[in-house]
Amino acid sequence: LILLSEIISRATGLSVPRFADNYLMAPLDITGLRWGLSPKGRAWLGGNASMRPREMAKFGQMCLNKGLWQNRQIVSESWLAESTRFHVYSEYGMEYGYLWWRGRQTINGRPIEGFWAQGNGGQVIFVCPTVNLVAVFTGGNYNSMLEFQFMGMLINYILPAMLPPGPKKTFISPDKQTLAALPGAYRCNQLHLDLFVEGANLAGRMAGQKAGLIFEGKDRFFMPSPIFGNMNGKILRGDHGKPIGLLINTAFSKLRFNKSD
């Protein structure tokens, strides 16, 4: 980001804030942007900038429209396509572009794709071309897993309400072997999921939230989550059918949890 600042300054003779004001914020009529500045007055490009929610939505709408705003091309369509496509995985296996997160989630039986800008605490501009949606979230859950609550709102409520109902699901009871072998601690980097027997069924706890597992097949299960969005999981088995991990689709990501005990 420091190198980017230097490139822009040398190429244009403008600081990053001035360049952004001239070529991005002014055309969008965004006047509430505030940059986080170093003691020397240089804009810190790694975060700490702020703007009003309506202005965040303007930026998201421009991106949804492939760079167009009021019939004017503000950002090139090719650059938006390049910056929002998959380039690298995060430490958790989440997809990342150029300062954009991205991914897909199955909702009401339909695959949905989206990309989003996310700041600490739950500040989010979420763009979903599949359903022509821009959603803005703000929050104060700094340095907490609760900053992902926007995913729960999108996956559990907002997006299902915008789609036709999905196919009716059928559920089964887990067999005795699964009840005996599946419980334990599962880890995806620093994200912990603990599975345990509760009565005649299985339950899980993640980020302080407990929920029952609902099985849709021998190795497929559903687990409600108000934070990350309802989870669709698959049991990964090793030798002799022993569970060795879980592949879970949640928070517009496919997360691999390995059993650690």
PDB file of C-alpha atoms in Angstrom:
ATOM      1  CA  LEU A   1       0.000   0.000   0.000  1.00  0.00           C
ATOM      2  CA  ILE A   2       2.937   2.355   0.659  1.00  0.00           C
ATOM      3  CA  LEU A   3       4.306   1.473  -2.781  1.00  0.00           C
ATOM      4  CA  LEU A   4       0.887   2.167  -4.328  1.00  0.00           C
ATOM      5  CA  SER A   5       0.845   5.579  -2.675  1.00  0.00           C
ATOM      6  CA  GLU A   6       4.277   6.386  -4.104  1.00  0.00           C
ATOM      7  CA  ILE A   7       3.298   5.197  -7.602  1.00  0.00           C
ATOM      8  CA  ILE A   8       0.175   7.363  -7.643  1.00  0.00           C
ATOM      9  CA  SER A   9       2.033  10.395  -6.301  1.00  0.00           C
ATOM     10  CA  ARG A  10       4.850  10.127  -8.849  1.00  0.00           C
ATOM     11  CA  ALA A  11       2.533   9.404 -11.783  1.00  0.00           C
ATOM     12  CA  THR A  12      -0.003  12.145 -11.066  1.00  0.00           C
ATOM     13  CA  GLY A  13       1.684  14.613  -8.758  1.00  0.00           C
ATOM     14  CA  LEU A  14      -1.244  14.127  -6.379  1.00  0.00           C
ATOM     15  CA  SER A  15      -1.513  12.517  -2.977  1.00  0.00           C
ATOM     16  CA  VAL A  16      -3.786   9.465  -2.720  1.00  0.00           C
ATOM     17  CA  PRO A  17      -6.587  11.440  -0.978  1.00  0.00           C
ATOM     18  CA  ARG A  18      -6.449  14.208  -3.595  1.00  0.00           C
ATOM     19  CA  PHE A  19      -6.366  11.681  -6.456  1.00  0.00           C
ATOM     20  CA  ALA A  20      -9.325   9.791  -4.957  1.00  0.00           C
ATOM     21  CA  ASP A  21     -11.269  13.011  -4.388  1.00  0.00           C
ATOM     22  CA  ASN A  22     -10.744  14.170  -7.979  1.00  0.00           C
ATOM     23  CA  TYR A  23     -11.398  10.931  -9.854  1.00  0.00           C
ATOM     24  CA  LEU A  24     -13.669   8.884  -7.588  1.00  0.00           C
ATOM     25  CA  MET A  25     -15.330  10.748  -4.735  1.00  0.00           C
ATOM     26  CA  ALA A  26     -16.262  13.952  -6.576  1.00  0.00           C
ATOM     27  CA  PRO A  27     -17.968  12.123  -9.503  1.00  0.00           C
ATOM     28  CA  LEU A  28     -19.942  10.065  -6.957  1.00  0.00           C
ATOM     29  CA  ASP A  29     -20.769  13.196  -4.926  1.00  0.00           C
ATOM     30  CA  ILE A  30     -19.190  11.630  -1.845  1.00  0.00           C
ATOM     31  CA  THR A  31     -18.306  14.420   0.555  1.00  0.00           C
ATOM     32  CA  GLY A  32     -18.203  12.629   3.905  1.00  0.00           C
ATOM     33  CA  LEU A  33     -15.023  10.598   3.404  1.00  0.00           C
ATOM     34  CA  ARG A  34     -12.472  11.023   6.181  1.00  0.00           C
ATOM     35  CA  TRP A  35      -8.994   9.567   5.820  1.00  0.00           C
ATOM     36  CA  GLY A  36      -6.935   8.164   8.671  1.00  0.00           C
ATOM     37  CA  LEU A  37      -3.675  10.113   8.667  1.00  0.00           C
ATOM     38  CA  SER A  38      -0.218   9.439  10.040  1.00  0.00           C
ATOM     39  CA  PRO A  39       1.483  12.044  12.301  1.00  0.00           C
ATOM     40  CA  LYS A  40       3.142  13.372   9.128  1.00  0.00           C
ATOM     41  CA  GLY A  41      -0.212  13.760   7.392  1.00  0.00           C
ATOM     42  CA  ARG A  42       0.114  10.831   4.990  1.00  0.00           C
ATOM     43  CA  ALA A  43      -3.061   8.797   4.396  1.00  0.00           C
ATOM     44  CA  TRP A  44      -2.898   5.336   5.928  1.00  0.00           C
ATOM     45  CA  LEU A  45      -4.204   3.096   3.137  1.00  0.00           C
ATOM     46  CA  GLY A  46      -4.558  -0.035   5.286  1.00  0.00           C
ATOM     47  CA  GLY A  47      -7.743   1.206   6.964  1.00  0.00           C
ATOM     48  CA  ASN A  48      -9.102   3.855   9.354  1.00  0.00           C
ATOM     49  CA  ALA A  49     -10.953   5.754   6.611  1.00  0.00           C
ATOM     50  CA  SER A  50     -14.662   6.421   7.133  1.00  0.00           C
ATOM     51  CA  MET A  51     -17.704   7.610   5.224  1.00  0.00           C
ATOM     52  CA  ARG A  52     -21.458   7.741   5.738  1.00  0.00           C
ATOM     53  CA  PRO A  53     -23.532   4.589   5.016  1.00  0.00           C
ATOM     54  CA  ARG A  54     -25.349   6.257   2.096  1.00  0.00           C
ATOM     55  CA  GLU A  55     -21.990   7.058   0.545  1.00  0.00           C
ATOM     56  CA  MET A  56     -20.791   3.501   1.081  1.00  0.00           C
ATOM     57  CA  ALA A  57     -23.925   2.408  -0.796  1.00  0.00           C
ATOM     58  CA  LYS A  58     -23.111   4.783  -3.672  1.00  0.00           C
ATOM     59  CA  PHE A  59     -19.689   3.217  -4.009  1.00  0.00           C
ATOM     60  CA  GLY A  60     -21.219  -0.275  -3.946  1.00  0.00           C
ATOM     61  CA  GLN A  61     -23.840   0.662  -6.539  1.00  0.00           C
ATOM     62  CA  MET A  62     -21.140   1.963  -8.856  1.00  0.00           C
ATOM     63  CA  CYS A  63     -19.342  -1.379  -8.525  1.00  0.00           C
ATOM     64  CA  LEU A  64     -22.584  -3.310  -9.119  1.00  0.00           C
ATOM     65  CA  ASN A  65     -23.046  -1.261 -12.302  1.00  0.00           C
ATOM     66  CA  LYS A  66     -19.566  -2.303 -13.526  1.00  0.00           C
ATOM     67  CA  GLY A  67     -18.050   1.119 -12.882  1.00  0.00           C
ATOM     68  CA  LEU A  68     -20.929   3.232 -14.202  1.00  0.00           C
ATOM     69  CA  TRP A  69     -22.536   6.046 -12.225  1.00  0.00           C
ATOM     70  CA  GLN A  70     -25.227   8.229 -13.788  1.00  0.00           C
ATOM     71  CA  ASN A  71     -24.137   7.129 -17.297  1.00  0.00           C
ATOM     72  CA  ARG A  72     -20.498   8.014 -16.616  1.00  0.00           C
ATOM     73  CA  GLN A  73     -17.733   5.413 -16.472  1.00  0.00           C
ATOM     74  CA  ILE A  74     -16.028   6.172 -13.143  1.00  0.00           C
ATOM     75  CA  VAL A  75     -13.910   3.004 -12.919  1.00  0.00           C
ATOM     76  CA  SER A  76     -13.164   0.769 -15.891  1.00  0.00           C
ATOM     77  CA  GLU A  77     -15.259  -2.373 -16.184  1.00  0.00           C
ATOM     78  CA  SER A  78     -12.116  -4.430 -16.843  1.00  0.00           C
ATOM     79  CA  TRP A  79     -10.445  -3.213 -13.636  1.00  0.00           C
ATOM     80  CA  LEU A  80     -13.491  -4.009 -11.524  1.00  0.00           C
ATOM     81  CA  ALA A  81     -13.630  -7.495 -13.037  1.00  0.00           C
ATOM     82  CA  GLU A  82      -9.929  -7.999 -12.344  1.00  0.00           C
ATOM     83  CA  SER A  83      -9.998  -6.638  -8.800  1.00  0.00           C
ATOM     84  CA  THR A  84     -13.061  -8.631  -7.710  1.00  0.00           C
ATOM     85  CA  ARG A  85     -12.057 -11.991  -9.160  1.00  0.00           C
ATOM     86  CA  PHE A  86     -10.262 -14.666  -7.143  1.00  0.00           C
ATOM     87  CA  HIS A  87      -6.503 -14.168  -6.792  1.00  0.00           C
ATOM     88  CA  VAL A  88      -5.444 -15.838  -3.541  1.00  0.00           C
ATOM     89  CA  TYR A  89      -6.794 -17.713  -0.531  1.00  0.00           C
ATOM     90  CA  SER A  90      -6.650 -16.270   2.969  1.00  0.00           C
ATOM     91  CA  GLU A  91      -5.277 -18.237   5.918  1.00  0.00           C
ATOM     92  CA  TYR A  92      -8.814 -19.580   6.460  1.00  0.00           C
ATOM     93  CA  GLY A  93      -9.275 -20.609   2.833  1.00  0.00           C
ATOM     94  CA  MET A  94     -11.481 -17.621   1.981  1.00  0.00           C
ATOM     95  CA  GLU A  95     -11.181 -16.135  -1.522  1.00  0.00           C
ATOM     96  CA  TYR A  96      -9.543 -12.723  -1.921  1.00  0.00           C
ATOM     97  CA  GLY A  97      -9.131 -10.364  -4.873  1.00  0.00           C
ATOM     98  CA  TYR A  98      -7.476  -6.946  -4.881  1.00  0.00           C
ATOM     99  CA  LEU A  99      -8.735  -5.633  -1.517  1.00  0.00           C
ATOM    100  CA  TRP A 100     -12.083  -7.359  -2.119  1.00  0.00           C
ATOM    101  CA  TRP A 101     -13.298 -10.534  -0.439  1.00  0.00           C
ATOM    102  CA  ARG A 102     -15.401 -12.771  -2.639  1.00  0.00           C
ATOM    103  CA  GLY A 103     -17.154 -16.129  -2.635  1.00  0.00           C
ATOM    104  CA  ARG A 104     -20.329 -18.124  -3.134  1.00  0.00           C
ATOM    105  CA  GLN A 105     -23.086 -19.613  -1.020  1.00  0.00           C
ATOM    106  CA  THR A 106     -25.979 -21.939  -1.784  1.00  0.00           C
ATOM    107  CA  ILE A 107     -29.228 -20.292  -0.651  1.00  0.00           C
ATOM    108  CA  ASN A 108     -32.699 -21.764  -1.271  1.00  0.00           C
ATOM    109  CA  GLY A 109     -30.966 -24.342  -3.457  1.00  0.00           C
ATOM    110  CA  ARG A 110     -29.440 -21.661  -5.698  1.00  0.00           C
ATOM    111  CA  PRO A 111     -25.724 -20.766  -5.963  1.00  0.00           C
ATOM    112  CA  ILE A 112     -25.199 -17.080  -5.146  1.00  0.00           C
ATOM    113  CA  GLU A 113     -21.959 -15.149  -5.764  1.00  0.00           C
ATOM    114  CA  GLY A 114     -20.895 -11.917  -4.109  1.00  0.00           C
ATOM    115  CA  PHE A 115     -17.938  -9.699  -3.292  1.00  0.00           C
ATOM    116  CA  TRP A 116     -17.475  -7.285  -0.435  1.00  0.00           C
ATOM    117  CA  ALA A 117     -15.199  -4.742   1.239  1.00  0.00           C
ATOM    118  CA  GLN A 118     -14.912  -5.376   4.965  1.00  0.00           C
ATOM    119  CA  GLY A 119     -13.493  -3.199   7.720  1.00  0.00           C
ATOM    120  CA  ASN A 120     -12.788  -3.990  11.351  1.00  0.00           C
ATOM    121  CA  GLY A 121     -15.842  -4.099  13.584  1.00  0.00           C
ATOM    122  CA  GLY A 122     -18.376  -4.947  10.883  1.00  0.00           C
ATOM    123  CA  GLN A 123     -18.146  -2.098   8.353  1.00  0.00           C
ATOM    124  CA  VAL A 124     -19.133  -3.729   5.062  1.00  0.00           C
ATOM    125  CA  ILE A 125     -20.076  -2.917   1.475  1.00  0.00           C
ATOM    126  CA  PHE A 126     -21.560  -6.126   0.064  1.00  0.00           C
ATOM    127  CA  VAL A 127     -22.290  -6.458  -3.665  1.00  0.00           C
ATOM    128  CA  CYS A 128     -24.275  -9.377  -5.093  1.00  0.00           C
ATOM    129  CA  PRO A 129     -24.758  -9.178  -8.890  1.00  0.00           C
ATOM    130  CA  THR A 130     -26.746 -12.450  -8.858  1.00  0.00           C
ATOM    131  CA  VAL A 131     -29.736 -10.703  -7.266  1.00  0.00           C
ATOM    132  CA  ASN A 132     -28.832  -7.071  -8.099  1.00  0.00           C
ATOM    133  CA  LEU A 133     -28.154  -6.224  -4.445  1.00  0.00           C
ATOM    134  CA  VAL A 134     -25.965  -3.728  -2.617  1.00  0.00           C
ATOM    135  CA  ALA A 135     -26.085  -3.986   1.185  1.00  0.00           C
ATOM    136  CA  VAL A 136     -24.217  -1.789   3.657  1.00  0.00           C
ATOM    137  CA  PHE A 137     -23.517  -2.697   7.270  1.00  0.00           C
ATOM    138  CA  THR A 138     -21.883  -0.786  10.121  1.00  0.00           C
ATOM    139  CA  GLY A 139     -20.962  -1.998  13.584  1.00  0.00           C
ATOM    140  CA  GLY A 140     -18.703  -1.712  16.583  1.00  0.00           C
ATOM    141  CA  ASN A 141     -17.646  -5.340  17.135  1.00  0.00           C
ATOM    142  CA  TYR A 142     -13.953  -4.550  16.818  1.00  0.00           C
ATOM    143  CA  ASN A 143     -11.510  -7.468  16.866  1.00  0.00           C
ATOM    144  CA  SER A 144     -14.379  -9.889  17.498  1.00  0.00           C
ATOM    145  CA  MET A 145     -15.966 -12.761  15.566  1.00  0.00           C
ATOM    146  CA  LEU A 146     -19.244 -10.861  15.956  1.00  0.00           C
ATOM    147  CA  GLU A 147     -18.073  -8.570  13.156  1.00  0.00           C
ATOM    148  CA  PHE A 148     -19.201 -11.362  10.793  1.00  0.00           C
ATOM    149  CA  GLN A 149     -22.854 -10.999  11.838  1.00  0.00           C
ATOM    150  CA  PHE A 150     -23.566  -9.323   8.501  1.00  0.00           C
ATOM    151  CA  MET A 151     -23.093 -12.771   6.930  1.00  0.00           C
ATOM    152  CA  GLY A 152     -25.760 -14.243   9.187  1.00  0.00           C
ATOM    153  CA  MET A 153     -28.168 -11.447   8.237  1.00  0.00           C
ATOM    154  CA  LEU A 154     -27.506 -11.917   4.519  1.00  0.00           C
ATOM    155  CA  ILE A 155     -27.519 -15.718   4.368  1.00  0.00           C
ATOM    156  CA  ASN A 156     -30.306 -16.392   6.866  1.00  0.00           C
ATOM    157  CA  TYR A 157     -32.730 -13.547   6.106  1.00  0.00           C
ATOM    158  CA  ILE A 158     -32.027 -10.982   3.365  1.00  0.00           C
ATOM    159  CA  LEU A 159     -31.034 -13.190   0.430  1.00  0.00           C
ATOM    160  CA  PRO A 160     -33.608 -15.975   1.096  1.00  0.00           C
ATOM    161  CA  ALA A 161     -36.338 -13.308   1.080  1.00  0.00           C
ATOM    162  CA  MET A 162     -35.212 -12.204  -2.395  1.00  0.00           C
ATOM    163  CA  LEU A 163     -35.262 -15.703  -3.899  1.00  0.00           C
ATOM    164  CA  PRO A 164     -37.965 -18.255  -4.700  1.00  0.00           C
ATOM    165  CA  PRO A 165     -38.341 -20.993  -2.071  1.00  0.00           C
ATOM    166  CA  GLY A 166     -35.822 -23.792  -2.398  1.00  0.00           C
ATOM    167  CA  PRO A 167     -36.541 -27.511  -2.716  1.00  0.00           C
ATOM    168  CA  LYS A 168     -38.029 -29.152   0.352  1.00  0.00           C
ATOM    169  CA  LYS A 169     -35.389 -30.853   2.462  1.00  0.00           C
ATOM    170  CA  THR A 170     -35.639 -34.203   4.170  1.00  0.00           C
ATOM    171  CA  PHE A 171     -33.747 -34.967   7.358  1.00  0.00           C
ATOM    172  CA  ILE A 172     -32.506 -38.187   8.922  1.00  0.00           C
ATOM    173  CA  SER A 173     -31.172 -39.218  12.318  1.00  0.00           C
ATOM    174  CA  PRO A 174     -27.402 -39.771  12.549  1.00  0.00           C
ATOM    175  CA  ASP A 175     -26.393 -43.435  12.788  1.00  0.00           C
ATOM    176  CA  LYS A 176     -24.697 -44.861  15.872  1.00  0.00           C
ATOM    177  CA  GLN A 177     -21.265 -44.907  14.230  1.00  0.00           C
ATOM    178  CA  THR A 178     -21.489 -41.201  13.399  1.00  0.00           C
ATOM    179  CA  LEU A 179     -22.716 -40.371  16.904  1.00  0.00           C
ATOM    180  CA  ALA A 180     -19.709 -42.185  18.337  1.00  0.00           C
ATOM    181  CA  ALA A 181     -16.996 -41.032  15.926  1.00  0.00           C
ATOM    182  CA  LEU A 182     -17.872 -37.440  14.967  1.00  0.00           C
ATOM    183  CA  PRO A 183     -17.655 -35.598  18.339  1.00  0.00           C
ATOM    184  CA  GLY A 184     -14.413 -33.733  18.982  1.00  0.00           C
ATOM    185  CA  ALA A 185     -12.548 -30.498  18.343  1.00  0.00           C
ATOM    186  CA  TYR A 186     -12.227 -29.213  14.778  1.00  0.00           C
ATOM    187  CA  ARG A 187      -9.965 -26.350  13.708  1.00  0.00           C
ATOM    188  CA  CYS A 188      -9.754 -24.058  10.700  1.00  0.00           C
ATOM    189  CA  ASN A 189      -6.744 -21.942  11.623  1.00  0.00           C
ATOM    190  CA  GLN A 190      -7.929 -19.931  14.656  1.00  0.00           C
ATOM    191  CA  LEU A 191     -11.596 -20.794  14.103  1.00  0.00           C
ATOM    192  CA  HIS A 192     -12.759 -23.549  16.457  1.00  0.00           C
ATOM    193  CA  LEU A 193     -15.790 -25.833  16.091  1.00  0.00           C
ATOM    194  CA  ASP A 194     -16.501 -28.309  18.879  1.00  0.00           C
ATOM    195  CA  LEU A 195     -18.967 -31.148  18.229  1.00  0.00           C
ATOM    196  CA  PHE A 196     -20.529 -33.152  21.052  1.00  0.00           C
ATOM    197  CA  VAL A 197     -23.408 -35.503  21.809  1.00  0.00           C
ATOM    198  CA  GLU A 198     -26.489 -33.910  23.302  1.00  0.00           C
ATOM    199  CA  GLY A 199     -29.221 -36.396  24.111  1.00  0.00           C
ATOM    200  CA  ALA A 200     -29.686 -38.623  21.066  1.00  0.00           C
ATOM    201  CA  ASN A 201     -28.308 -36.048  18.658  1.00  0.00           C
ATOM    202  CA  LEU A 202     -25.162 -34.077  17.847  1.00  0.00           C
ATOM    203  CA  ALA A 203     -24.606 -30.393  18.539  1.00  0.00           C
ATOM    204  CA  GLY A 204     -21.836 -27.930  17.842  1.00  0.00           C
ATOM    205  CA  ARG A 205     -20.414 -24.772  19.353  1.00  0.00           C
ATOM    206  CA  MET A 206     -18.531 -22.080  17.418  1.00  0.00           C
ATOM    207  CA  ALA A 207     -17.760 -18.480  18.390  1.00  0.00           C
ATOM    208  CA  GLY A 208     -19.735 -18.968  21.587  1.00  0.00           C
ATOM    209  CA  GLN A 209     -22.893 -20.059  19.754  1.00  0.00           C
ATOM    210  CA  LYS A 210     -24.400 -23.532  20.228  1.00  0.00           C
ATOM    211  CA  ALA A 211     -26.700 -25.256  17.721  1.00  0.00           C
ATOM    212  CA  GLY A 212     -27.884 -28.746  16.856  1.00  0.00           C
ATOM    213  CA  LEU A 213     -26.700 -30.584  13.743  1.00  0.00           C
ATOM    214  CA  ILE A 214     -29.482 -31.600  11.365  1.00  0.00           C
ATOM    215  CA  PHE A 215     -28.471 -34.425   9.021  1.00  0.00           C
ATOM    216  CA  GLU A 216     -29.602 -34.441   5.389  1.00  0.00           C
ATOM    217  CA  GLY A 217     -27.663 -37.600   4.556  1.00  0.00           C
ATOM    218  CA  LYS A 218     -25.075 -39.924   6.054  1.00  0.00           C
ATOM    219  CA  ASP A 219     -22.268 -37.394   5.567  1.00  0.00           C
ATOM    220  CA  ARG A 220     -24.192 -34.163   4.991  1.00  0.00           C
ATOM    221  CA  PHE A 221     -25.510 -31.921   7.724  1.00  0.00           C
ATOM    222  CA  PHE A 222     -26.993 -28.482   8.344  1.00  0.00           C
ATOM    223  CA  MET A 223     -26.088 -26.304  11.337  1.00  0.00           C
ATOM    224  CA  PRO A 224     -27.771 -22.959  12.066  1.00  0.00           C
ATOM    225  CA  SER A 225     -25.469 -20.009  12.763  1.00  0.00           C
ATOM    226  CA  PRO A 226     -26.640 -16.438  13.464  1.00  0.00           C
ATOM    227  CA  ILE A 227     -23.100 -15.081  13.013  1.00  0.00           C
ATOM    228  CA  PHE A 228     -21.636 -16.711   9.910  1.00  0.00           C
ATOM    229  CA  GLY A 229     -24.859 -17.742   8.201  1.00  0.00           C
ATOM    230  CA  ASN A 230     -26.434 -21.188   8.236  1.00  0.00           C
ATOM    231  CA  MET A 231     -23.836 -23.855   7.540  1.00  0.00           C
ATOM    232  CA  ASN A 232     -23.980 -26.719   5.082  1.00  0.00           C
ATOM    233  CA  GLY A 233     -21.388 -29.312   6.057  1.00  0.00           C
ATOM    234  CA  LYS A 234     -19.858 -32.478   4.674  1.00  0.00           C
ATOM    235  CA  ILE A 235     -18.007 -35.040   6.776  1.00  0.00           C
ATOM    236  CA  LEU A 236     -14.569 -35.928   5.404  1.00  0.00           C
ATOM    237  CA  ARG A 237     -13.527 -39.488   6.167  1.00  0.00           C
ATOM    238  CA  GLY A 238     -10.177 -41.223   6.157  1.00  0.00           C
ATOM    239  CA  ASP A 239      -9.168 -44.845   6.562  1.00  0.00           C
ATOM    240  CA  HIS A 240     -11.912 -47.200   7.706  1.00  0.00           C
ATOM    241  CA  GLY A 241     -14.478 -44.403   7.390  1.00  0.00           C
ATOM    242  CA  LYS A 242     -13.137 -42.497  10.399  1.00  0.00           C
ATOM    243  CA  PRO A 243     -14.038 -38.741  10.336  1.00  0.00           C
ATOM    244  CA  ILE A 244     -10.902 -36.644   9.810  1.00  0.00           C
ATOM    245  CA  GLY A 245     -12.451 -33.261   9.057  1.00  0.00           C
ATOM    246  CA  LEU A 246     -15.375 -31.183   7.860  1.00  0.00           C
ATOM    247  CA  LEU A 247     -15.927 -29.134   4.718  1.00  0.00           C
ATOM    248  CA  ILE A 248     -18.371 -26.350   5.552  1.00  0.00           C
ATOM    249  CA  ASN A 249     -19.977 -23.826   3.226  1.00  0.00           C
ATOM    250  CA  THR A 250     -20.701 -20.687   5.264  1.00  0.00           C
ATOM    251  CA  ALA A 251     -19.942 -16.958   5.114  1.00  0.00           C
ATOM    252  CA  PHE A 252     -19.657 -17.250   1.300  1.00  0.00           C
ATOM    253  CA  SER A 253     -16.655 -19.540   1.796  1.00  0.00           C
ATOM    254  CA  LYS A 254     -15.777 -23.227   1.859  1.00  0.00           C
ATOM    255  CA  LEU A 255     -13.882 -23.783   5.077  1.00  0.00           C
ATOM    256  CA  ARG A 256     -11.873 -26.931   5.777  1.00  0.00           C
ATOM    257  CA  PHE A 257     -11.912 -27.944   9.456  1.00  0.00           C
ATOM    258  CA  ASN A 258      -9.466 -30.644  10.508  1.00  0.00           C
ATOM    259  CA  LYS A 259     -10.190 -32.829  13.509  1.00  0.00           C
ATOM    260  CA  SER A 260      -7.596 -32.122  16.164  1.00  0.00           C
ATOM    261  CA  ASP A 261      -8.297 -34.872  18.687  1.00  0.00           C
TER     262      ASP A 261
END
